[in-house]
Coordinates of C-alpha atoms in Angstrom, one line a residue:
M28 CA 20.9 -24.0 8.9
Q29 CA 20.0 -27.5 10.1
L30 CA 16.9 -26.7 11.1
A31 CA 16.2 -24.7 8.3
R32 CA 17.4 -27.2 5.7
T33 CA 14.9 -29.9 7.8
S34 CA 11.7 -27.9 7.5
D35 CA 12.4 -26.9 3.9
N36 CA 13.1 -30.2 3.1
R37 CA 9.6 -32.1 4.8
I38 CA 7.2 -29.0 3.9
L39 CA 8.1 -29.8 -0.3
E40 CA 6.8 -33.7 1.6
L41 CA 3.7 -32.4 2.9
F42 CA 3.4 -30.2 -0.3
R43 CA 3.6 -33.3 -2.4
Q44 CA 1.2 -35.8 -0.6
G45 CA -1.0 -32.8 -0.5
L46 CA -1.5 -31.8 3.1
I47 CA -0.1 -27.4 1.7
Q48 CA -2.8 -26.0 0.1
G49 CA -0.7 -23.1 -3.2
T50 CA 2.4 -24.3 -3.5
V51 CA 6.0 -24.0 -1.7
T52 CA 9.1 -22.4 -2.9
G53 CA 12.5 -23.8 -0.7
G54 CA 15.8 -22.1 0.7
Q55 CA 16.9 -25.1 0.4
G56 CA 20.9 -24.0 -0.7
N57 CA 20.7 -19.8 0.6
E58 CA 20.6 -20.9 4.1
A59 CA 24.2 -19.8 4.0
L60 CA 23.5 -16.1 3.4
I61 CA 20.3 -16.1 5.4
V62 CA 21.1 -17.4 8.5
P63 CA 23.5 -15.7 9.6
L64 CA 22.6 -12.3 7.8
T65 CA 19.7 -12.7 10.5
L66 CA 22.0 -13.6 13.7
L67 CA 24.4 -10.4 13.3
A68 CA 20.7 -8.6 13.2
D69 CA 19.8 -6.5 16.0
K70 CA 15.9 -7.8 16.0
A71 CA 15.6 -5.7 18.5
V72 CA 15.3 -2.4 16.7
D73 CA 16.0 -3.2 12.9
V74 CA 14.2 -4.2 9.8
I75 CA 14.0 -6.7 7.2
S76 CA 12.1 -8.0 4.4
F77 CA 12.4 -12.0 3.9
S78 CA 12.0 -13.2 0.5
H79 CA 10.3 -16.0 -0.4
R80 CA 13.4 -18.7 -0.2
G81 CA 14.4 -17.3 3.8
L82 CA 12.6 -19.5 6.0
G83 CA 16.0 -19.6 7.6
G84 CA 15.5 -16.4 8.8
H85 CA 12.2 -16.5 9.5
L86 CA 13.0 -19.4 12.7
L87 CA 15.9 -16.7 14.2
W88 CA 13.7 -13.3 13.9
S89 CA 9.8 -14.2 16.0
G90 CA 7.7 -16.9 16.1
H91 CA 7.7 -20.8 16.4
L92 CA 8.0 -23.2 13.8
G93 CA 4.7 -24.3 14.8
D94 CA 3.4 -20.8 13.5
H95 CA 5.2 -21.4 10.2
L96 CA 4.2 -24.8 9.9
C97 CA 0.2 -23.5 10.3
Q98 CA 1.1 -20.5 7.8
Y99 CA 1.6 -24.2 5.3
F100 CA -1.4 -26.0 6.5
A101 CA -3.7 -22.4 6.6
N102 CA -5.4 -23.8 9.8
S103 CA -6.4 -22.4 12.8
G104 CA -3.0 -21.7 14.1
S105 CA -1.9 -19.9 11.0
P106 CA -0.3 -16.5 12.1
T107 CA -2.2 -14.2 8.9
K108 CA -5.6 -16.7 9.7
A109 CA -4.9 -18.4 6.7
R110 CA -5.2 -15.4 4.6
E111 CA -1.9 -15.1 3.3
G112 CA -0.2 -17.3 1.1
N113 CA 2.9 -20.1 2.0
I114 CA 5.8 -18.0 3.1
H115 CA 4.6 -14.6 2.3
H116 CA 3.5 -13.8 6.0
G117 CA 5.6 -11.6 7.8
D118 CA 5.3 -9.8 11.4
P119 CA 5.2 -6.7 11.1
A120 CA 4.6 -6.3 15.6
N121 CA 8.7 -6.9 15.0
R122 CA 9.5 -5.2 12.2
S123 CA 9.3 -8.5 9.8
L124 CA 7.6 -7.0 6.9
P125 CA 5.3 -9.9 4.7
M126 CA 6.2 -9.9 1.4
I127 CA 4.2 -10.1 -1.4
S128 CA 4.8 -11.3 -4.8
H129 CA 6.4 -8.2 -6.6
L130 CA 9.6 -8.2 -4.6
G131 CA 11.0 -5.4 -5.9
I132 CA 8.0 -3.2 -4.7
M133 CA 8.7 -4.5 -0.7
L134 CA 12.4 -2.4 -1.2
S135 CA 11.0 0.8 -0.4
N136 CA 8.7 -0.6 2.7
V137 CA 11.8 -1.1 4.4
V138 CA 13.3 2.1 3.7
G139 CA 10.2 3.5 5.5
S140 CA 10.1 1.7 8.2
T141 CA 14.0 1.9 9.2
D142 CA 13.7 5.5 8.8
S143 CA 10.9 5.7 11.1
Q144 CA 13.6 4.1 13.4
R145 CA 16.3 5.9 12.6
R146 CA 13.0 9.3 13.5
L147 CA 12.5 7.2 16.7
G148 CA 16.3 7.3 17.8
K149 CA 16.4 3.6 17.5
P150 CA 19.9 2.5 15.8
A151 CA 18.1 0.1 13.1
V152 CA 19.6 -1.1 9.9
G153 CA 17.3 -2.3 7.0
F154 CA 17.5 -5.8 5.6
A155 CA 15.7 -5.6 2.1
F156 CA 16.1 -8.6 0.0
F157 CA 15.3 -9.5 -3.4
G158 CA 16.8 -11.7 -6.2
D159 CA 18.3 -11.5 -9.7
G160 CA 15.1 -11.3 -11.4
S161 CA 13.5 -8.1 -9.0
S162 CA 16.5 -6.7 -9.5
S163 CA 14.9 -5.6 -13.1
T164 CA 11.9 -3.9 -11.6
G165 CA 11.8 -0.3 -11.6
D166 CA 10.7 -0.4 -8.2
V167 CA 14.4 -1.8 -7.4
H168 CA 16.1 1.2 -8.9
E169 CA 13.0 3.5 -7.2
S170 CA 14.4 2.7 -3.9
L171 CA 17.9 2.1 -4.1
N172 CA 18.2 5.9 -5.5
L173 CA 15.7 6.9 -1.9
A174 CA 17.8 5.2 0.6
A175 CA 20.8 7.1 -1.2
L176 CA 19.1 10.4 -1.1
L177 CA 17.2 10.5 2.5
P178 CA 20.1 9.1 3.3
A179 CA 18.8 5.3 5.1
P180 CA 21.1 2.6 6.3
I181 CA 19.6 -0.1 4.1
V182 CA 21.6 -3.5 3.5
F183 CA 19.9 -4.2 0.1
V184 CA 20.5 -7.6 -0.8
I185 CA 20.4 -9.8 -4.5
E186 CA 19.6 -13.2 -3.7
N187 CA 21.3 -14.0 -7.1
N188 CA 20.8 -18.1 -7.7
R189 CA 21.4 -17.4 -11.4
Y190 CA 17.4 -17.7 -12.3
A191 CA 14.5 -16.0 -12.3
Y192 CA 11.9 -18.9 -12.3
S193 CA 13.2 -20.1 -15.4
T194 CA 15.1 -16.8 -16.8
P195 CA 18.7 -17.5 -17.1
V196 CA 20.8 -14.0 -15.9
S197 CA 22.2 -14.1 -19.4
E198 CA 18.8 -13.5 -20.6
Q199 CA 18.0 -10.5 -17.8
F200 CA 20.3 -8.2 -18.3
A201 CA 23.7 -7.3 -20.0
S202 CA 26.1 -6.1 -17.0
A203 CA 27.8 -8.7 -15.6
N204 CA 28.3 -7.7 -11.5
L205 CA 24.9 -6.5 -10.3
F206 CA 26.6 -5.0 -7.4
E207 CA 28.4 -2.3 -9.7
R208 CA 24.9 -0.7 -9.7
A209 CA 25.7 0.4 -6.5
K210 CA 27.5 3.2 -8.2
G211 CA 25.3 5.0 -9.5
Y212 CA 23.8 6.0 -6.3
G213 CA 26.8 6.5 -4.5
M214 CA 26.9 3.8 -2.6
E215 CA 29.6 1.0 -1.5
G216 CA 28.3 -2.2 -3.7
F217 CA 29.8 -6.1 -3.2
A218 CA 29.9 -9.0 -3.9
L219 CA 29.5 -12.2 -1.9
D220 CA 30.1 -15.4 -2.3
C221 CA 27.9 -17.7 -0.5
S222 CA 29.6 -21.4 -0.6
D223 CA 30.9 -20.8 2.8
P224 CA 28.7 -20.2 6.0
A225 CA 32.3 -18.4 7.9
H226 CA 32.8 -16.4 5.2
V227 CA 29.9 -15.2 4.9
L228 CA 29.4 -14.6 8.8
Q229 CA 32.7 -12.4 8.8
T230 CA 32.1 -10.2 5.4
L231 CA 28.4 -9.7 6.4
A232 CA 29.2 -8.4 9.8
G233 CA 31.8 -5.3 9.0
A234 CA 29.7 -4.5 6.1
I235 CA 26.4 -4.0 8.7
E236 CA 28.2 -2.4 11.2
R237 CA 29.5 0.6 8.9
T238 CA 26.2 0.3 7.7
R239 CA 25.1 1.0 11.1
Q240 CA 27.6 3.2 11.8
T241 CA 27.7 5.5 8.5
G242 CA 23.7 5.8 8.0
R243 CA 24.3 4.7 4.3
P244 CA 22.9 2.1 2.1
L245 CA 24.6 -1.0 0.8
L246 CA 24.2 -2.9 -2.2
I247 CA 25.1 -7.1 -1.3
E248 CA 25.2 -9.3 -5.1
A249 CA 25.1 -12.7 -2.5
H250 CA 25.9 -15.2 -4.9
T251 CA 23.6 -18.3 -3.8
F252 CA 22.5 -21.7 -4.7
R253 CA 19.0 -22.9 -5.5
L254 CA 18.9 -26.6 -5.5
R255 CA 15.3 -26.7 -6.4
G256 CA 13.4 -25.2 -8.7
H257 CA 11.7 -21.9 -8.3
A258 CA 8.8 -23.9 -6.5
A259 CA 7.7 -27.4 -5.9
Y260 CA 6.1 -27.8 -9.2
D261 CA 9.1 -26.2 -11.4
T262 CA 10.6 -29.4 -13.1
C263 CA 13.8 -27.6 -14.4
D264 CA 13.4 -29.0 -17.7
Y265 CA 15.0 -25.4 -19.2
M266 CA 18.2 -26.5 -17.6
K267 CA 21.6 -27.8 -19.4
P268 CA 22.1 -31.5 -18.9
G269 CA 24.4 -31.9 -16.1
E270 CA 23.7 -28.1 -14.4
A271 CA 21.3 -28.8 -11.2
D272 CA 23.9 -31.4 -10.1
A273 CA 26.8 -29.2 -10.7
I274 CA 24.9 -26.7 -8.9
L275 CA 24.2 -29.6 -6.4
A276 CA 27.7 -30.5 -5.5
Q277 CA 28.1 -27.2 -4.4
D278 CA 25.7 -26.8 -1.7
P279 CA 27.0 -25.5 1.2
L280 CA 25.1 -26.9 4.2
P281 CA 27.1 -30.9 3.5
K282 CA 30.3 -29.3 2.7
F283 CA 30.0 -26.5 5.6
R284 CA 29.2 -30.1 8.0
A285 CA 32.1 -31.8 6.6
K286 CA 34.1 -28.8 7.5
L287 CA 33.1 -29.1 11.0
A288 CA 32.8 -32.9 11.8
A289 CA 37.1 -32.7 10.4
A290 CA 37.5 -30.2 12.9
G291 CA 36.5 -33.3 15.7
H292 CA 32.6 -31.9 15.7
A293 CA 31.2 -35.2 14.4
A294 CA 29.4 -36.2 17.6
R295 CA 28.0 -32.8 18.3
L296 CA 26.9 -33.4 14.4
D297 CA 25.4 -35.6 14.4
A298 CA 23.6 -34.9 18.3
I299 CA 22.2 -32.0 16.4
D300 CA 21.2 -33.5 13.1
A301 CA 18.4 -36.3 15.9
E302 CA 17.6 -32.8 18.3
V303 CA 16.8 -30.9 14.9
H304 CA 14.8 -34.0 13.3
G305 CA 12.8 -35.2 16.2
F306 CA 12.0 -31.7 17.0
V307 CA 10.7 -31.1 13.2
E308 CA 8.6 -33.8 13.4
A309 CA 6.7 -33.5 16.6
T310 CA 6.7 -29.8 15.4
I311 CA 4.4 -31.2 12.4
K312 CA 2.4 -33.4 14.2
S313 CA 1.1 -30.7 16.4
A314 CA 0.8 -28.5 13.9
L315 CA -1.4 -30.7 11.8
A316 CA -3.2 -31.9 14.7
L317 CA -5.0 -27.7 14.4
P318 CA -8.6 -28.0 13.9
P319 CA -8.8 -26.0 10.1
I320 CA -9.9 -21.9 9.7
S321 CA -12.7 -20.3 10.2
A322 CA -14.1 -18.0 7.7
E323 CA -15.5 -15.7 10.8
G324 CA -14.5 -12.2 10.7
M325 CA -13.0 -11.8 7.1
E326 CA -15.0 -8.6 6.3
Q327 CA -14.4 -7.3 9.3
D328 CA -10.6 -7.7 9.3
V329 CA -10.5 -5.6 5.3
F330 CA -10.4 -2.6 8.0
A331 CA -8.2 -2.2 11.2
P332 CA -10.7 -1.6 13.9
P333 CA -12.2 2.4 14.7
T334 CA -10.2 4.2 17.1
P335 CA -11.5 7.2 19.3
P336 CA -10.5 10.6 17.8
M337 CA -7.9 12.1 18.6
L338 CA -7.4 14.7 21.0
W339 CA -7.5 18.2 19.1
Q340 CA -6.4 21.8 19.8
P341 CA -10.0 23.0 19.3
A342 CA -8.6 25.7 16.2
P343 CA -9.0 28.3 15.0
A344 CA -11.7 28.4 17.6
A345 CA -13.5 31.7 15.0
P346 CA -14.1 31.5 11.0
V347 CA -11.2 32.3 8.6
N348 CA -12.3 32.6 5.0
L349 CA -10.3 30.4 2.6
T350 CA -10.3 28.5 -0.4
M351 CA -10.5 24.9 -0.3
A352 CA -6.1 24.5 -1.1
Q353 CA -5.5 26.9 2.1
A354 CA -8.5 25.2 3.9
L355 CA -6.1 21.6 3.3
N356 CA -2.9 24.1 4.2
L357 CA -4.4 25.1 7.5
G358 CA -5.1 21.2 8.2
L359 CA -1.6 20.0 7.3
E360 CA -0.3 22.6 9.1
K361 CA -2.0 21.9 11.9
I362 CA -1.1 18.2 12.1
L363 CA 2.1 19.3 11.7
T364 CA 2.0 21.0 14.6
E365 CA 0.0 18.7 16.7
R366 CA 0.5 15.5 16.0
P367 CA 5.0 14.4 16.0
E368 CA 4.7 11.6 14.5
S369 CA 3.0 13.2 11.2
V370 CA 5.3 13.2 8.0
V371 CA 4.0 14.6 4.6
L372 CA 5.8 14.3 1.8
G373 CA 5.5 14.0 -2.5
Q374 CA 6.6 15.8 -5.6
D375 CA 7.5 19.2 -5.8
I376 CA 6.0 19.9 -2.1
G377 CA 8.7 21.3 -0.6
T378 CA 9.8 25.7 -1.2
Y379 CA 7.7 24.8 -4.5
G380 CA 4.1 24.2 -1.5
G381 CA 3.0 21.9 -4.6
A382 CA 2.1 22.2 -7.6
F383 CA -1.4 23.4 -6.6
K384 CA 0.8 25.7 -3.4
V385 CA -1.5 23.0 -1.1
T386 CA 1.7 23.0 1.1
E387 CA 3.2 26.5 1.2
G388 CA 4.7 27.4 3.5
L389 CA 5.1 24.4 5.9
V390 CA 8.6 23.1 4.7
E391 CA 9.9 26.4 6.5
K392 CA 7.7 25.4 9.5
F393 CA 8.4 22.4 10.3
G394 CA 12.0 21.1 8.2
R395 CA 12.6 18.5 5.7
P396 CA 12.1 15.7 7.7
R397 CA 8.9 16.6 8.0
V398 CA 8.3 17.6 5.4
F399 CA 9.8 15.9 2.5
S400 CA 9.9 16.5 -1.2
T401 CA 10.4 13.2 -2.8
P402 CA 12.2 12.4 -6.0
L403 CA 10.2 10.9 -9.5
C404 CA 9.3 8.0 -7.7
E405 CA 5.0 7.5 -7.0
S406 CA 5.7 3.4 -6.2
A407 CA 8.8 3.9 -4.1
C408 CA 7.7 7.2 -2.0
T409 CA 4.8 5.2 -1.6
G410 CA 6.7 2.3 -0.4
Y411 CA 8.4 4.5 1.8
A412 CA 5.3 5.7 3.4
L413 CA 3.5 2.3 3.9
G414 CA 6.9 1.6 5.8
L415 CA 6.6 4.7 7.7
A416 CA 3.0 3.4 8.6
V417 CA 3.3 0.3 9.8
N418 CA 5.9 1.3 11.8
G419 CA 4.1 3.8 14.3
H420 CA 4.0 7.2 11.7
R421 CA 1.5 8.8 10.1
A422 CA 1.9 9.6 6.5
I423 CA 0.1 12.0 4.4
E424 CA 1.3 11.8 0.5
E425 CA 0.1 14.3 -2.0
F426 CA 0.4 12.9 -5.7
Q427 CA 1.2 15.7 -7.9
F428 CA -2.1 15.1 -10.1
A429 CA -4.1 11.5 -9.3
D430 CA -2.9 10.4 -12.4
F431 CA 0.3 10.1 -11.4
A432 CA -0.7 7.7 -8.6
T433 CA -1.5 4.5 -11.5
D434 CA 2.1 4.3 -11.4
A435 CA 1.7 3.3 -7.3
T436 CA -1.1 1.0 -7.8
T437 CA 0.6 -1.9 -6.2
Q438 CA 1.5 -0.3 -3.9
I439 CA -1.4 1.2 -3.1
V440 CA -4.1 -1.8 -3.7
L441 CA -1.9 -4.4 -3.2
N442 CA 0.1 -4.1 -0.1
A443 CA -1.6 -0.5 1.6
A444 CA -4.9 -1.9 1.5
T445 CA -4.0 -5.0 2.1
Y446 CA -2.4 -5.2 5.2
H447 CA -4.5 -5.1 8.3
F448 CA -6.7 -8.7 6.0
R449 CA -3.1 -10.3 5.5
S450 CA -1.4 -9.3 8.9
G451 CA -3.3 -7.6 11.5
Q452 CA -1.6 -4.6 10.8
K453 CA -3.3 -0.8 10.8
C454 CA -1.0 0.6 8.3
P455 CA -2.3 4.1 9.0
V456 CA -1.8 6.6 5.5
V457 CA -3.7 9.3 3.3
F458 CA -3.5 10.0 0.0
R459 CA -3.7 12.6 -1.6
F460 CA -5.3 12.7 -5.2
P461 CA -5.6 16.6 -6.7
C462 CA -8.1 15.3 -9.9
G463 CA -11.3 15.9 -11.8
G464 CA -10.8 18.0 -15.1
G465 CA -13.0 21.3 -16.1
L466 CA -9.3 23.2 -16.4
T467 CA -8.0 22.0 -20.1
F468 CA -5.4 19.9 -18.5
G469 CA -5.9 16.9 -21.1
S470 CA -6.1 13.2 -20.1
F471 CA -2.5 12.5 -18.0
H472 CA -4.0 15.2 -14.7
S473 CA -7.4 14.6 -14.9
Q474 CA -8.5 11.8 -14.1
E475 CA -11.4 10.7 -11.9
L476 CA -9.7 7.3 -10.9
E477 CA -12.1 6.4 -7.0
T478 CA -13.7 3.2 -9.2
A479 CA -10.8 1.8 -10.2
F480 CA -9.3 2.1 -7.3
L481 CA -12.1 1.6 -5.1
S482 CA -12.8 -1.4 -6.8
Y483 CA -10.2 -3.0 -4.3
P484 CA -11.5 -3.5 -1.3
G485 CA -9.2 -2.2 2.0
L486 CA -9.2 2.0 1.1
K487 CA -11.2 4.5 2.3
A488 CA -11.7 7.3 0.7
L489 CA -13.7 11.2 1.0
Y490 CA -14.5 13.4 -1.2
P491 CA -15.0 16.7 0.1
S492 CA -16.8 20.0 -1.9
N493 CA -16.0 22.5 0.1
P494 CA -13.1 24.3 2.3
Q495 CA -15.2 22.9 6.1
D496 CA -15.5 19.7 4.5
A497 CA -11.5 19.2 2.7
F498 CA -10.3 20.8 6.8
N499 CA -12.6 18.0 8.7
A500 CA -11.6 15.4 5.8
L501 CA -8.1 15.9 6.4
L502 CA -7.8 15.4 9.9
A503 CA -11.0 12.2 9.8
A504 CA -8.2 10.6 6.9
Y505 CA -5.2 11.2 9.2
E506 CA -6.7 9.4 12.3
D507 CA -7.9 6.6 11.0
D508 CA -6.1 3.6 11.5
N509 CA -6.1 1.9 7.4
P510 CA -5.0 3.5 4.2
V511 CA -7.6 7.0 3.1
I512 CA -7.8 8.0 -0.4
L513 CA -8.9 11.8 -0.3
F514 CA -10.0 12.6 -3.7
E515 CA -9.3 16.8 -4.2
H516 CA -11.1 18.4 -6.9
K517 CA -8.4 20.6 -8.7
A518 CA -11.6 23.7 -9.8
L519 CA -12.4 23.7 -6.3
Y520 CA -9.1 24.5 -4.8
R521 CA -9.7 28.1 -5.2
H522 CA -13.4 28.2 -6.2
G523 CA -13.9 31.1 -3.5
K524 CA -13.3 31.7 -0.1
H525 CA -15.6 30.5 2.7
P526 CA -15.6 30.5 6.5
V527 CA -13.7 27.6 8.0
Q528 CA -13.0 27.0 11.8
W529 CA -12.9 23.7 14.3
D530 CA -15.4 21.7 14.0
A531 CA -16.2 19.5 16.8
N532 CA -18.1 17.0 14.9
Y533 CA -15.2 17.0 12.1
R534 CA -15.6 13.0 11.9
D535 CA -19.8 13.0 10.7
I536 CA -17.4 13.6 7.0
W537 CA -17.4 10.4 6.7
L538 CA -21.8 10.8 6.3
P539 CA -23.2 12.1 3.5
T540 CA -25.1 15.4 4.0
L541 CA -28.3 17.2 2.9
L542 CA -28.1 19.9 0.9
R543 CA -31.6 20.9 0.3
S544 CA -34.9 19.3 0.3
G545 CA -37.5 18.3 -1.8
D546 CA -40.3 15.8 -3.0
H547 CA -39.6 14.7 -6.5
A548 CA -36.3 12.9 -6.1
T549 CA -33.1 12.1 -4.6
I550 CA -30.3 13.1 -6.0
V551 CA -26.8 11.5 -4.9
T552 CA -23.2 13.3 -6.3
Y553 CA -20.0 14.7 -5.0
G554 CA -16.6 16.8 -5.1
E555 CA -17.4 19.8 -8.4
M556 CA -20.4 18.0 -9.1
V557 CA -22.3 19.4 -5.9
L558 CA -21.4 22.6 -6.8
E559 CA -23.0 22.1 -11.0
T560 CA -26.0 20.3 -9.3
G561 CA -26.6 22.9 -7.4
E562 CA -26.9 25.3 -9.6
A563 CA -28.6 23.1 -11.9
C564 CA -31.9 22.5 -9.1
D565 CA -32.3 26.0 -8.6
Y566 CA -32.9 25.8 -12.6
L567 CA -35.0 23.2 -12.2
Q568 CA -37.0 24.6 -9.4
A569 CA -37.8 28.1 -11.2
E570 CA -38.7 26.4 -14.4
Y571 CA -40.2 23.7 -13.9
E572 CA -41.5 23.8 -10.2
R573 CA -39.6 20.7 -9.3
T574 CA -37.2 20.6 -5.9
F575 CA -35.3 17.5 -5.3
D576 CA -33.2 16.2 -1.6
L577 CA -30.0 16.7 -3.1
F578 CA -26.8 14.5 -1.0
D579 CA -23.6 15.1 -1.3
L580 CA -21.8 12.0 -0.2
R581 CA -18.9 12.7 0.9
A582 CA -17.2 9.3 1.9
L583 CA -17.0 7.1 -1.2
A584 CA -15.8 4.4 0.9
P585 CA -17.1 2.9 2.8
L586 CA -20.5 3.7 1.9
R587 CA -23.1 4.6 4.6
L588 CA -25.5 5.2 3.0
D589 CA -28.7 5.3 5.7
A590 CA -29.9 9.0 5.1
I591 CA -30.2 7.9 1.2
K592 CA -32.6 5.2 1.9
V593 CA -34.9 6.6 4.0
S594 CA -35.2 10.1 1.5
L595 CA -35.6 7.2 -2.2
A596 CA -37.7 5.6 0.1
R597 CA -39.9 9.3 0.0
T598 CA -39.7 10.2 -3.2
G599 CA -39.0 7.0 -5.0
R600 CA -36.8 8.7 -8.1
L601 CA -33.1 8.6 -7.6
I602 CA -30.7 10.4 -9.5
V603 CA -27.1 10.1 -9.0
V604 CA -24.3 12.6 -10.6
H605 CA -20.9 11.7 -10.9
E606 CA -18.0 13.6 -13.4
G607 CA -16.3 10.2 -13.9
R608 CA -17.0 8.0 -17.0
R609 CA -20.9 6.3 -16.8
T610 CA -19.0 3.2 -18.1
H611 CA -18.2 1.1 -14.9
G612 CA -18.3 4.2 -13.3
F613 CA -19.6 4.7 -9.1
G614 CA -22.6 5.3 -10.3
A615 CA -23.3 2.5 -11.2
E616 CA -22.5 1.1 -7.7
L617 CA -24.8 3.7 -6.2
V618 CA -27.2 3.1 -8.7
A619 CA -27.2 -0.9 -7.2
R620 CA -26.7 0.0 -3.4
L621 CA -29.4 1.7 -3.4
T622 CA -32.2 0.2 -5.4
E623 CA -31.6 -3.7 -5.0
E624 CA -33.1 -2.5 -1.0
L625 CA -35.8 -0.1 -2.6
F626 CA -37.4 -1.0 -5.8
D627 CA -40.3 -1.8 -5.4
S628 CA -40.6 2.1 -4.1
L629 CA -39.6 2.9 -7.2
K630 CA -41.8 5.3 -9.3
A631 CA -39.5 5.6 -12.4
P632 CA -36.1 4.0 -13.7
P633 CA -32.9 5.0 -11.7
L634 CA -31.4 8.5 -13.7
R635 CA -27.4 8.1 -14.1
I636 CA -25.4 11.6 -15.3
A637 CA -21.6 11.0 -16.0
A638 CA -19.0 11.6 -18.3
L639 CA -18.7 10.2 -21.8
D640 CA -16.6 7.5 -22.5
V641 CA -14.0 8.7 -23.6
P642 CA -10.6 9.8 -22.9
V643 CA -10.8 13.3 -20.8
P644 CA -10.1 15.8 -24.1
F645 CA -7.5 18.9 -23.7
A646 CA -10.0 21.5 -26.3
T647 CA -12.3 24.1 -24.0
A648 CA -15.2 23.1 -25.9
L649 CA -14.4 19.5 -25.7
E650 CA -14.1 19.2 -22.9
A651 CA -18.0 20.7 -22.2
V652 CA -19.2 18.0 -23.9
Y653 CA -17.2 15.1 -22.2
R654 CA -18.1 16.4 -18.8
P655 CA -21.2 16.7 -16.4
G656 CA -22.4 20.7 -16.0
K657 CA -25.1 22.4 -15.0
D658 CA -26.4 22.5 -18.7
K659 CA -25.5 19.2 -19.4
I660 CA -27.4 17.9 -15.8
V661 CA -30.4 19.9 -16.5
E662 CA -30.9 18.7 -19.7
A663 CA -30.7 15.2 -18.7
I664 CA -32.9 16.0 -15.9
A665 CA -35.5 17.5 -17.8
A666 CA -35.7 15.1 -20.6
W667 CA -36.2 12.1 -18.0
L668 CA -39.1 13.9 -16.3
G669 CA -40.6 13.6 -19.9

């Protein structure tokens, strides 16, 4: 506790001296909770995600004080290469999951990694911390419910220091006792007075052991003490007169020290203080002497590096006529059969077989632990999938509709997509997005969301247009060490049957494919628009005697456009067709990428064909006007031809 307090105090002083960037959020007053708990944890198997008041826990779990100081100094010794802010870093290789600022988000990650440990036969317990402020977030509710449902042995700890930044608990919730929320989830809950470290140690020892033995979650409301403001810049002028002094008077550390001194340990305490002071100062000196951080490798580290193909069985060896939905089902069955680390999850994917029957029959073959129908909690289920992924399992999550993934946006774009960049930890997870319109499902079941999600770095994406490509895409996405979105147009699920078989070149799905050759222009499209554009090309050839190079893009991220650039250099004309809206649409990025190098080769302005800039309408007649189809594509190209 003294080491954590001394370090936190010196970090604050170094910040005020201008030696630390950003800001600092100290754990002064929190040591009597975090130190006993971390001492009791089995650091060989357990999972944890500390909050920004957990420096004492970090020092016990893994790493040297120097590593943590270099994180603050943002120098070449930073364990995150100075890419993550201050105390946000963790040590995922040792199951300390790096927190993001949205604290409620991290609970489900702990649930996932702890369940992964249990699936591996290890008697792990997970520890998830959040404050009285973040206890109001929906992710906390989702994660508590999910942990109780699995069940998973998680010790959920509310660090209640009576303030969410400046907002007192009286303005945050009506209930007097946060731990009583445990009753609603069928789990044990109790309050813990953190004024006496010995009492905390004794109480937590029993609670952690119960959780380890029963495999069920537990909710603790730990009453801690925030001796300083929310962060270094917090003036605490929102507190009542004398309130800060009253909190300081309850500081557990000097009280504990006085108790030990009275028991005859004064000399040993003085020796500890001197040892801690010397160690901290020497470590600060060493950390400050390290050279500054280099920006080298930042772009390369957005994604985990490529890996060799997995060893798949070459089956089915003979072609099987399947719809796209059946091809995806076959791919999922192949993965679950051949890859024991795989888990498939999502709403209604079990007995019901999913909204579009893509997972039909899988739970009967592989059982609930492998094929998990989740409650309606997109964010927590996605966080659970990330927790599985960073601990050695590989999850495939089906969103009932792509539109519902917006409820998991933070988990996908700020957590999964940044994992490797900020921690060096691979995060192999597949998000299946049933998307697209044309089926009169309206605005909440028909979105094309590639632009929204792919504007964030760190995500890969595939968008197949036929059953064989869908089968290949699922295998390629699964074995990638990065989060991959698999866009699946709902109108293609049962758009006829086509031959599907094992393809040794399945990884070619990451490259565009040339579907037809011509001379007049280069057309780039993907998804269902491949079919509509192909029909338009047939018409234009018959009526206008114009032929086109037609490319199915297939991979939306990363974009590999070399073959298309060669075509465009030859034809000099570019047409991009996509179902998403025109403004800020994916076509704009394609046009920019393809023309910025070949502008001088163009014979005409590029043509973008896309949906109208309106919400997706419901009625058939309105949707036909909203989105591109064969006739609209023909009309646009004919007018462009002049």
